[in-house]
Amino acid sequence: MEAWVISNIVTSLLLVSSVLVVLAVRRSRMWSEAMGSLWKRRPIAIGVVAFYLAIGILDSIYWVGGINAGEDVVSAHEAKSVIDRLFADSRERSYSAPLADVEFYGSAPLENPGWHLMGTDLIGRDVVYLAMKGVRVALLIGGLTSLIAIPLSLLFGISAGYFGGRVDDVVFFVMSTLASMPTLLLLIALIMAMGRSTVSICIALAVTSWVGFCRLVRGETLKLREQDYVQAARALGVSELQIILRHILPNLAHLVIITFVLTFSGLVLSEAVLAWLGVGVDGSWGQMIDQARSELSRDPVVWWNIAAAGLSLFGLLLAVNMVGDAIRDILDPRTLRESP
Amino acid sequence: MSELLKVEGLSTVFPGTPRDVPVVDDLSFTIDEGEVLALVGESGCGKSMTALSVMRLVPKPGRIDRGTIVMNGRDVRGLSIPEIRKLRGHEISMIFQEPMTSLNPVVTVGKQVVEAIQLHEAVDFGAARKRTIELFERVGIPDAAPRFDVYPHQLSGGLKQRVMIAMALSTRPKLLIADEPTTALDVTIQAQILELLRDLQRDTGMSILLITHDLGVVNELSDRVSVMYAGRVVEHAEREELFGRPVHPYSIGLLRSNPALSRPGEPLPEIPGVVPPPDEWPEGCRFANRCDRVLEVCGDEIPGATVQGPHKFVCCHAIAREGADD
Amino acid sequence: MLAYVIRRLSYGGVVVLGVLFFLFVVFFWVATPDDIARRALGEKAPPEAIEQWKINHGYDRPLWPWQSLEDNMLFSHYESMLTFDFGRSDADDVPILEKIRTGAGPSLALTVPMFLLGLPLSVMLSLVVAVFRETYVDRMGVVLCVLGMSVSILLYIIGAQFLIAKLLRWFPISGFDPSPQVVMRFLSLPILVGIVSSIGSNVRFYRTVFLEEVHRDFVRTARAKGCGEARIMARHVLRNAMIPILTQVVIAIPFLFTGSLVLESFFGIPGLGALTVEAIQGNDFATLRTMVFVGALLFVVAQVLTDVSYSLADPRVRLE
């Protein structure tokens, strides 16, 4: 199956499941109240995140055909996303400054004068288009990694915390082993060994990030296991699986969400460093920053490439961090403990 | 006897939407020198917040909204920060419910008492240490001298509470606020601590503001009792009077539902429902929805005090009407 | 106490063995010797050349003990790593130990001042924020931290090089000279960038630590005794917060040795970080493997030290 078909399927699955999540949230009083107060606290940040998500989704739905007449045969048969189609005719020959009418070097007239909000790059691609393509990559890195890391850490963290004994020893040993290697070096080593592809980068990021989360889940499970209601359920003869599903897992939900949001920015930042080391994902903002680095020493300076990539990255991470902070304040009872 | 502490119209609030939520509402009481006043009520009725308000220790973002607190002739609310620090631990000392967590785990217990002494008196470490050991002996800590250098986790809960008491007494305060001093302790230890508090009170002549939900503790220690419900005092009386002839429906229910005071073999009566959280306190009499003598007016109007003697008043519409009918 | 240290040490030893096994799996089994040779020689290298390369670099023997008990890669991997006989680089045949020796100096020259200046600065700033909790100072502080955390280190470096070095010309853009008179000229900018880029997340972390302690019961006791805020912070909060702070500190020490990959290579400092970047770009698996191992080894040692220093800071552990 071609990559774009998979992308379509995954996107639709994610959309369907997010609708289901929204419905579930509205049924639960606690969660809908939490979401309500989140919206009240951080309307702008949530709006920004939604904007990024919308771009990411628009860039994840592909289909073939419907390309304008001017296109050559090869690209007419290539699958393109909504974002690709918006910028289909935007190609210039080389650098142009933001909103310029002529090329940056040589003053030749542009195909689309005054149209490029953030100018064009060395080979004439629109910079806003490149920055928008980076959104999907960033969301993919954060999302796919979490999709691998969170279930793993829940599985291992809960079994270690709940069953203790040998299981705990093994999980704890694996965690200490992974945690003792320098994160960035481990990341690079894994990516170099597995070969460089989006999936292997996400796997590598998952390997390095699940440990912290697993430790958190394990600790919380240890605490929950000793709670009276869990003891009571056990005394009543409820099966272990039932106890985990009904009493442990729902009480970890807030932790999952907080950790997911707060690690997201770390993952995107790590990818930027990886991109600079030459082992990142193609089309990421990190790669854009790395490629645009030398442009700052040109004279006159070509600044819009790095500015666009840097601002896109900063905007997403700032919004996500703000939302994450607010979510933690709302959901984590430890910060609510105000009595002296 | 002269008045030591006078609290009038005290309201302590926490910010909330759409308006601030009072946790203590229009509360008044006085403590005379050498007297023990007990504030009794279920958890969540604002007893501890009252105590913290007197010390001006209400945790942020809460604050004292209205009312006067006069300690020994001085307005506590008007004091500057350095002045209030001189008051805390010097004129008013406090002991807390949780001796386990109320002591700093990384400082030896002796040094923590010495700190309290040296904060208020210019004495050198040697003298303060000597006095600490004497205090340890006084509060019944065996092997007082070697215990000076141990860390809190090496002591049992009862001994930790004794350390807390020694610390509170170290500056010879005029008023001791004891916030649930025995709740976290074993029953046998509870009795010892109560006895110690009673002896110390008799010897030093200090006043005690005793905060508790335990009527047994009240009976052991107090001279007068204020019964609190949902941030307000509902009945105030001398101890014998309250235990012998409670008037307010809540006080009656509270006394009846105490296992220690009930008759064996009979089912224990209970007050239906629970204390609502502060942001759901009803208009009018706050006990109305759990009261067996509820009248129509109870839902609309906060009942005023009906004075029934020099040291006795009760806040209840039903009682007020009875009095008017007589 | 001694028994505890011995127990911690032996567990650390087991973890080191685990790390070595993990490295073996990643570098010999996931990336097979054939892959490594092909990366070094190019995709189109003839099979004979690959075999010859494997023999030259010692990758030609069977991997697992069950294939050959006397002569297998797993055992020799363990043996060479544990005796610090790291062998030679896959790329330029220089002994790896030699490379590490020459790189450690410049790395430490960068990371140690960064650490010694950055740590007290973060702790002090977060104490200030914790003292002013629930006021606009605190809220502003948190917003600034989040702002700082949302910027990639690449942008910090590029921005600093462009602004401070290129436009203002206060410091050279990059380069290194180990002679004591001029070394700080080259190191000031990377040290500054290193501190600024990490200060946001550090202050936020220490703030949480302090706030956790500020709300403890014994702080209320201290306040009820009549303690002032400064005394409460210094004597009661900071002393109890020392435990999580110590963890951070000791855990950070091994990373002083492994250096900073990004800072060193952007600023042209020939330390261990730059060495690692070189190894990545040259497909030098042997050096990379060794760097991960050395990092992990130092980390394990540091962890044992943390646990021991825990017991010094916390009487509850010390007197067990």
PDB file of C-alpha atoms in Angstrom, chain C residues 125-208:
ATOM      1  CA  LEU C 125      15.669  32.413  40.826  1.00  0.00           C
ATOM      2  CA  SER C 126      13.294  29.618  41.736  1.00  0.00           C
ATOM      3  CA  LEU C 127      13.575  30.489  45.441  1.00  0.00           C
ATOM      4  CA  VAL C 128      12.573  34.050  44.592  1.00  0.00           C
ATOM      5  CA  VAL C 129       9.634  32.771  42.561  1.00  0.00           C
ATOM      6  CA  ALA C 130       8.648  30.449  45.412  1.00  0.00           C
ATOM      7  CA  VAL C 131       8.771  33.272  47.972  1.00  0.00           C
ATOM      8  CA  PHE C 132       6.474  35.352  45.782  1.00  0.00           C
ATOM      9  CA  ARG C 133       4.110  32.453  45.075  1.00  0.00           C
ATOM     10  CA  GLU C 134       0.552  33.361  44.178  1.00  0.00           C
ATOM     11  CA  THR C 135       1.583  36.864  43.129  1.00  0.00           C
ATOM     12  CA  TYR C 136       2.235  38.340  39.711  1.00  0.00           C
ATOM     13  CA  VAL C 137       5.990  37.799  40.191  1.00  0.00           C
ATOM     14  CA  ASP C 138       5.349  34.061  40.293  1.00  0.00           C
ATOM     15  CA  ARG C 139       2.985  34.141  37.339  1.00  0.00           C
ATOM     16  CA  MET C 140       5.435  36.194  35.277  1.00  0.00           C
ATOM     17  CA  GLY C 141       8.248  33.852  36.245  1.00  0.00           C
ATOM     18  CA  VAL C 142       6.308  30.807  35.112  1.00  0.00           C
ATOM     19  CA  VAL C 143       5.366  32.457  31.823  1.00  0.00           C
ATOM     20  CA  LEU C 144       9.022  33.382  31.208  1.00  0.00           C
ATOM     21  CA  CYS C 145      10.083  29.809  31.978  1.00  0.00           C
ATOM     22  CA  VAL C 146       7.554  28.413  29.518  1.00  0.00           C
ATOM     23  CA  LEU C 147       8.667  30.929  26.897  1.00  0.00           C
ATOM     24  CA  GLY C 148      12.282  29.898  27.407  1.00  0.00           C
ATOM     25  CA  MET C 149      11.427  26.211  27.254  1.00  0.00           C
ATOM     26  CA  SER C 150       9.608  26.584  23.960  1.00  0.00           C
ATOM     27  CA  VAL C 151      12.682  27.722  22.031  1.00  0.00           C
ATOM     28  CA  SER C 152      14.937  25.128  20.436  1.00  0.00           C
ATOM     29  CA  ILE C 153      18.561  25.187  21.553  1.00  0.00           C
ATOM     30  CA  LEU C 154      19.499  25.496  17.897  1.00  0.00           C
ATOM     31  CA  LEU C 155      17.760  28.862  17.784  1.00  0.00           C
ATOM     32  CA  TYR C 156      19.470  30.011  20.975  1.00  0.00           C
ATOM     33  CA  ILE C 157      22.840  29.194  19.452  1.00  0.00           C
ATOM     34  CA  ILE C 158      22.133  30.657  16.041  1.00  0.00           C
ATOM     35  CA  GLY C 159      20.589  33.750  17.614  1.00  0.00           C
ATOM     36  CA  ALA C 160      23.514  34.277  19.979  1.00  0.00           C
ATOM     37  CA  GLN C 161      26.097  33.747  17.254  1.00  0.00           C
ATOM     38  CA  PHE C 162      24.288  36.127  14.959  1.00  0.00           C
ATOM     39  CA  LEU C 163      23.546  38.852  17.507  1.00  0.00           C
ATOM     40  CA  ILE C 164      26.376  38.775  20.013  1.00  0.00           C
ATOM     41  CA  ALA C 165      29.205  37.451  17.889  1.00  0.00           C
ATOM     42  CA  LYS C 166      28.421  38.676  14.391  1.00  0.00           C
ATOM     43  CA  LEU C 167      26.650  42.007  14.928  1.00  0.00           C
ATOM     44  CA  LEU C 168      28.027  43.130  18.309  1.00  0.00           C
ATOM     45  CA  ARG C 169      31.398  41.357  17.914  1.00  0.00           C
ATOM     46  CA  TRP C 170      31.782  40.798  21.652  1.00  0.00           C
ATOM     47  CA  PHE C 171      33.065  37.253  21.273  1.00  0.00           C
ATOM     48  CA  PRO C 172      34.366  35.145  18.404  1.00  0.00           C
ATOM     49  CA  ILE C 173      31.652  33.167  16.593  1.00  0.00           C
ATOM     50  CA  SER C 174      33.418  29.869  17.209  1.00  0.00           C
ATOM     51  CA  GLY C 175      36.793  28.297  17.824  1.00  0.00           C
ATOM     52  CA  PHE C 176      38.920  27.131  20.739  1.00  0.00           C
ATOM     53  CA  ASP C 177      42.329  27.795  22.214  1.00  0.00           C
ATOM     54  CA  PRO C 178      43.297  25.916  25.369  1.00  0.00           C
ATOM     55  CA  SER C 179      45.831  28.479  26.626  1.00  0.00           C
ATOM     56  CA  PRO C 180      44.488  29.944  29.874  1.00  0.00           C
ATOM     57  CA  GLN C 181      44.697  33.607  28.826  1.00  0.00           C
ATOM     58  CA  VAL C 182      42.339  33.344  25.903  1.00  0.00           C
ATOM     59  CA  VAL C 183      40.281  30.254  26.641  1.00  0.00           C
ATOM     60  CA  MET C 184      37.429  32.187  28.245  1.00  0.00           C
ATOM     61  CA  ARG C 185      37.155  34.404  25.177  1.00  0.00           C
ATOM     62  CA  PHE C 186      36.058  31.345  23.256  1.00  0.00           C
ATOM     63  CA  LEU C 187      34.054  29.727  26.024  1.00  0.00           C
ATOM     64  CA  SER C 188      31.996  32.703  27.278  1.00  0.00           C
ATOM     65  CA  LEU C 189      29.393  32.595  24.550  1.00  0.00           C
ATOM     66  CA  PRO C 190      28.750  28.826  24.623  1.00  0.00           C
ATOM     67  CA  ILE C 191      28.597  28.926  28.431  1.00  0.00           C
ATOM     68  CA  LEU C 192      26.093  31.793  28.286  1.00  0.00           C
ATOM     69  CA  VAL C 193      23.964  29.999  25.702  1.00  0.00           C
ATOM     70  CA  GLY C 194      24.113  26.765  27.685  1.00  0.00           C
ATOM     71  CA  ILE C 195      22.883  28.472  30.842  1.00  0.00           C
ATOM     72  CA  VAL C 196      20.177  30.547  29.167  1.00  0.00           C
ATOM     73  CA  SER C 197      18.794  27.647  27.149  1.00  0.00           C
ATOM     74  CA  SER C 198      18.345  25.431  30.184  1.00  0.00           C
ATOM     75  CA  ILE C 199      17.316  28.011  32.766  1.00  0.00           C
ATOM     76  CA  GLY C 200      13.603  27.902  31.923  1.00  0.00           C
ATOM     77  CA  SER C 201      13.074  24.228  32.589  1.00  0.00           C
ATOM     78  CA  ASN C 202      15.448  24.274  35.585  1.00  0.00           C
ATOM     79  CA  VAL C 203      13.705  27.154  37.344  1.00  0.00           C
ATOM     80  CA  ARG C 204      10.357  25.529  36.704  1.00  0.00           C
ATOM     81  CA  PHE C 205      11.564  22.250  38.153  1.00  0.00           C
ATOM     82  CA  TYR C 206      13.089  23.785  41.296  1.00  0.00           C
ATOM     83  CA  ARG C 207      10.018  25.970  41.755  1.00  0.00           C
ATOM     84  CA  THR C 208       7.853  22.851  41.935  1.00  0.00           C
TER      85      THR C 208
END
